[in-house]
Amino acid sequence: MNMSGEIRVKTESRYKTLYNELKNFVVGDMHELFFICTCLGYKANNPKPLGSNGEHRFHSHTITPEEYVCYYSMLLEKNNMDISVIKDDKFVLSKIEEYANGGMEILLKEFLSDYLIKSNTELKLDHTCIKELPKTFLHFIYEKIQ
């Protein structure tokens, strides 16, 4: 457990624009959206492998120690408290990327779909209806953790 800062964290390539648009709008930085998506995916037990669709989104040095503790805890719980599971941060983040990917699917399906338009193959925020998005986003997350 060294919380290496040089690991590139991946998300699905189709979420690139969405991560960029939500950054500094409903979250401060990409690692925060990634954390929220991870929590949603973990709570729903919905890990989704990235496969060949993974694209580097941010460096792991932006992940806070508190977020890392949550990631370690998630993997320990899923692996019967086997400490060997969290010894390699690249492995930890590869598994956490799957939960974040599954969580983004949940976020899209259950909340963001009303705020999106599809431009070519990219998902983008519909700027005609996003004024209330930060407030409704917080409400959605609050309801999901209850």
mmCIF file of C-alpha atoms in Angstrom:
data_model
loop_
_atom_site.group_PDB
_atom_site.id
_atom_site.type_symbol
_atom_site.label_atom_id
_atom_site.label_comp_id
_atom_site.label_asym_id
_atom_site.label_seq_id
_atom_site.Cartn_x
_atom_site.Cartn_y
_atom_site.Cartn_z
ATOM 1 C CA MET A 1 0.000 0.000 0.000
ATOM 2 C CA ASN A 2 2.058 2.870 -1.263
ATOM 3 C CA MET A 3 -0.547 5.120 -2.882
ATOM 4 C CA SER A 4 1.632 5.553 -5.942
ATOM 5 C CA GLY A 5 1.046 8.858 -7.701
ATOM 6 C CA GLU A 6 2.308 7.896 -11.123
ATOM 7 C CA ILE A 7 -0.432 5.478 -12.126
ATOM 8 C CA ARG A 8 -2.707 6.670 -14.914
ATOM 9 C CA VAL A 9 -6.322 5.986 -13.979
ATOM 10 C CA LYS A 10 -8.605 4.930 -16.823
ATOM 11 C CA THR A 11 -12.252 5.377 -17.670
ATOM 12 C CA GLU A 12 -14.091 4.327 -20.797
ATOM 13 C CA SER A 13 -13.172 6.518 -23.744
ATOM 14 C CA ARG A 14 -16.830 7.360 -24.393
ATOM 15 C CA TYR A 15 -16.927 9.180 -21.034
ATOM 16 C CA LYS A 16 -14.078 11.588 -21.846
ATOM 17 C CA THR A 17 -16.253 14.592 -22.681
ATOM 18 C CA LEU A 18 -18.592 13.878 -19.790
ATOM 19 C CA TYR A 19 -15.733 13.765 -17.269
ATOM 20 C CA ASN A 20 -14.374 17.029 -18.688
ATOM 21 C CA GLU A 21 -17.747 18.790 -18.608
ATOM 22 C CA LEU A 22 -18.665 17.674 -15.088
ATOM 23 C CA LYS A 23 -15.261 18.683 -13.719
ATOM 24 C CA ASN A 24 -15.457 22.095 -12.032
ATOM 25 C CA PHE A 25 -19.229 22.011 -12.480
ATOM 26 C CA VAL A 26 -20.717 19.274 -10.269
ATOM 27 C CA VAL A 27 -17.375 18.066 -8.862
ATOM 28 C CA GLY A 28 -14.073 19.826 -8.392
ATOM 29 C CA ASP A 29 -11.812 17.354 -10.172
ATOM 30 C CA MET A 30 -12.017 14.129 -12.149
ATOM 31 C CA HIS A 31 -10.889 11.952 -9.245
ATOM 32 C CA GLU A 32 -13.962 13.143 -7.312
ATOM 33 C CA LEU A 33 -16.369 12.058 -10.048
ATOM 34 C CA PHE A 34 -14.426 8.808 -10.337
ATOM 35 C CA PHE A 35 -14.824 8.282 -6.574
ATOM 36 C CA ILE A 36 -18.573 8.919 -6.709
ATOM 37 C CA CYS A 37 -18.940 6.516 -9.634
ATOM 38 C CA THR A 38 -16.834 3.924 -7.803
ATOM 39 C CA CYS A 39 -19.089 4.161 -4.763
ATOM 40 C CA LEU A 40 -22.221 3.817 -6.907
ATOM 41 C CA GLY A 41 -20.796 0.806 -8.731
ATOM 42 C CA TYR A 42 -19.580 -0.821 -5.536
ATOM 43 C CA LYS A 43 -22.844 -0.314 -3.655
ATOM 44 C CA ALA A 44 -24.786 -1.834 -6.562
ATOM 45 C CA ASN A 45 -22.185 -4.621 -6.956
ATOM 46 C CA ASN A 46 -21.883 -3.557 -10.582
ATOM 47 C CA PRO A 47 -18.244 -3.814 -11.725
ATOM 48 C CA LYS A 48 -17.892 -3.426 -15.503
ATOM 49 C CA PRO A 49 -14.518 -4.209 -17.116
ATOM 50 C CA LEU A 50 -13.121 -1.488 -19.365
ATOM 51 C CA GLY A 51 -11.703 -3.905 -21.902
ATOM 52 C CA SER A 52 -10.015 -2.154 -24.803
ATOM 53 C CA ASN A 53 -12.185 0.936 -24.279
ATOM 54 C CA GLY A 54 -10.085 2.263 -21.394
ATOM 55 C CA GLU A 55 -8.509 5.667 -21.780
ATOM 56 C CA HIS A 56 -6.217 7.476 -19.357
ATOM 57 C CA ARG A 57 -8.175 10.174 -17.552
ATOM 58 C CA PHE A 58 -6.065 11.416 -14.606
ATOM 59 C CA HIS A 59 -3.014 10.614 -12.483
ATOM 60 C CA SER A 60 -3.419 8.690 -9.270
ATOM 61 C CA HIS A 61 -1.583 11.399 -7.300
ATOM 62 C CA THR A 62 -4.835 13.374 -7.355
ATOM 63 C CA ILE A 63 -6.603 10.602 -5.403
ATOM 64 C CA THR A 64 -6.824 11.616 -1.759
ATOM 65 C CA PRO A 65 -5.625 9.326 1.035
ATOM 66 C CA GLU A 66 -9.237 9.067 2.204
ATOM 67 C CA GLU A 67 -10.339 7.890 -1.242
ATOM 68 C CA TYR A 68 -7.512 5.338 -1.311
ATOM 69 C CA VAL A 69 -8.611 4.022 2.088
ATOM 70 C CA CYS A 70 -12.110 3.529 0.692
ATOM 71 C CA TYR A 71 -10.730 1.743 -2.374
ATOM 72 C CA TYR A 72 -8.604 -0.550 -0.206
ATOM 73 C CA SER A 73 -11.586 -1.221 2.063
ATOM 74 C CA MET A 74 -13.800 -2.112 -0.874
ATOM 75 C CA LEU A 75 -11.334 -4.642 -2.213
ATOM 76 C CA LEU A 76 -10.608 -6.096 1.209
ATOM 77 C CA GLU A 77 -14.331 -6.579 1.840
ATOM 78 C CA LYS A 78 -14.845 -8.227 -1.564
ATOM 79 C CA ASN A 79 -11.866 -10.535 -0.995
ATOM 80 C CA ASN A 80 -12.540 -11.791 2.538
ATOM 81 C CA MET A 81 -10.043 -9.382 4.102
ATOM 82 C CA ASP A 82 -7.117 -10.881 2.146
ATOM 83 C CA ILE A 83 -4.468 -8.182 2.624
ATOM 84 C CA SER A 84 -2.473 -9.386 -0.399
ATOM 85 C CA VAL A 85 -5.186 -7.917 -2.640
ATOM 86 C CA ILE A 86 -4.185 -4.348 -1.795
ATOM 87 C CA LYS A 87 -0.389 -4.648 -2.001
ATOM 88 C CA ASP A 88 -0.192 -3.500 -5.625
ATOM 89 C CA ASP A 89 -1.818 -0.144 -6.364
ATOM 90 C CA LYS A 90 -1.954 -0.824 -10.112
ATOM 91 C CA PHE A 91 -4.030 -3.902 -9.369
ATOM 92 C CA VAL A 92 -6.174 -1.987 -6.856
ATOM 93 C CA LEU A 93 -6.899 0.782 -9.344
ATOM 94 C CA SER A 94 -7.605 -1.661 -12.179
ATOM 95 C CA LYS A 95 -10.310 -3.264 -10.027
ATOM 96 C CA ILE A 96 -11.608 0.102 -8.831
ATOM 97 C CA GLU A 97 -11.836 1.285 -12.470
ATOM 98 C CA GLU A 98 -14.364 -1.502 -13.009
ATOM 99 C CA TYR A 99 -16.565 -0.251 -10.168
ATOM 100 C CA ALA A 100 -16.256 3.335 -11.428
ATOM 101 C CA ASN A 101 -17.246 2.159 -14.896
ATOM 102 C CA GLY A 102 -20.286 0.342 -13.535
ATOM 103 C CA GLY A 103 -21.140 3.347 -11.404
ATOM 104 C CA MET A 104 -21.003 5.676 -14.403
ATOM 105 C CA GLU A 105 -23.516 3.409 -16.131
ATOM 106 C CA ILE A 106 -25.807 3.775 -13.116
ATOM 107 C CA LEU A 107 -25.308 7.540 -13.039
ATOM 108 C CA LEU A 108 -26.154 7.782 -16.732
ATOM 109 C CA LYS A 109 -29.163 5.488 -16.613
ATOM 110 C CA GLU A 110 -30.725 6.718 -13.402
ATOM 111 C CA PHE A 111 -29.854 10.406 -13.440
ATOM 112 C CA LEU A 112 -27.768 12.045 -16.154
ATOM 113 C CA SER A 113 -29.799 10.853 -19.140
ATOM 114 C CA ASP A 114 -32.134 13.833 -18.715
ATOM 115 C CA TYR A 115 -29.187 16.221 -19.006
ATOM 116 C CA LEU A 116 -27.381 14.711 -22.002
ATOM 117 C CA ILE A 117 -27.303 14.919 -25.739
ATOM 118 C CA LYS A 118 -25.449 12.578 -28.038
ATOM 119 C CA SER A 119 -23.048 14.250 -30.433
ATOM 120 C CA ASN A 120 -21.660 11.668 -32.844
ATOM 121 C CA THR A 121 -20.707 8.920 -30.388
ATOM 122 C CA GLU A 122 -19.918 11.252 -27.477
ATOM 123 C CA LEU A 123 -22.150 12.007 -24.549
ATOM 124 C CA LYS A 124 -22.319 15.736 -23.791
ATOM 125 C CA LEU A 125 -24.223 17.891 -21.367
ATOM 126 C CA ASP A 126 -27.257 19.578 -22.839
ATOM 127 C CA HIS A 127 -26.450 23.170 -21.922
ATOM 128 C CA THR A 128 -30.073 24.228 -22.350
ATOM 129 C CA CYS A 129 -31.153 22.344 -19.223
ATOM 130 C CA ILE A 130 -28.195 22.115 -16.850
ATOM 131 C CA LYS A 131 -28.687 25.134 -14.623
ATOM 132 C CA GLU A 132 -29.979 23.020 -11.733
ATOM 133 C CA LEU A 133 -27.622 20.084 -12.392
ATOM 134 C CA PRO A 134 -25.179 20.661 -9.490
ATOM 135 C CA LYS A 135 -28.014 20.809 -6.962
ATOM 136 C CA THR A 136 -29.938 17.852 -8.404
ATOM 137 C CA PHE A 137 -26.704 15.864 -8.700
ATOM 138 C CA LEU A 138 -26.087 16.248 -4.967
ATOM 139 C CA HIS A 139 -29.672 15.252 -4.241
ATOM 140 C CA PHE A 140 -29.348 12.136 -6.435
ATOM 141 C CA ILE A 141 -26.125 11.062 -4.692
ATOM 142 C CA TYR A 142 -27.666 11.688 -1.270
ATOM 143 C CA GLU A 143 -30.673 9.522 -2.172
ATOM 144 C CA LYS A 144 -28.435 6.720 -3.496
ATOM 145 C CA ILE A 145 -26.423 6.459 -0.291
ATOM 146 C CA GLN A 146 -29.480 6.167 1.938
#
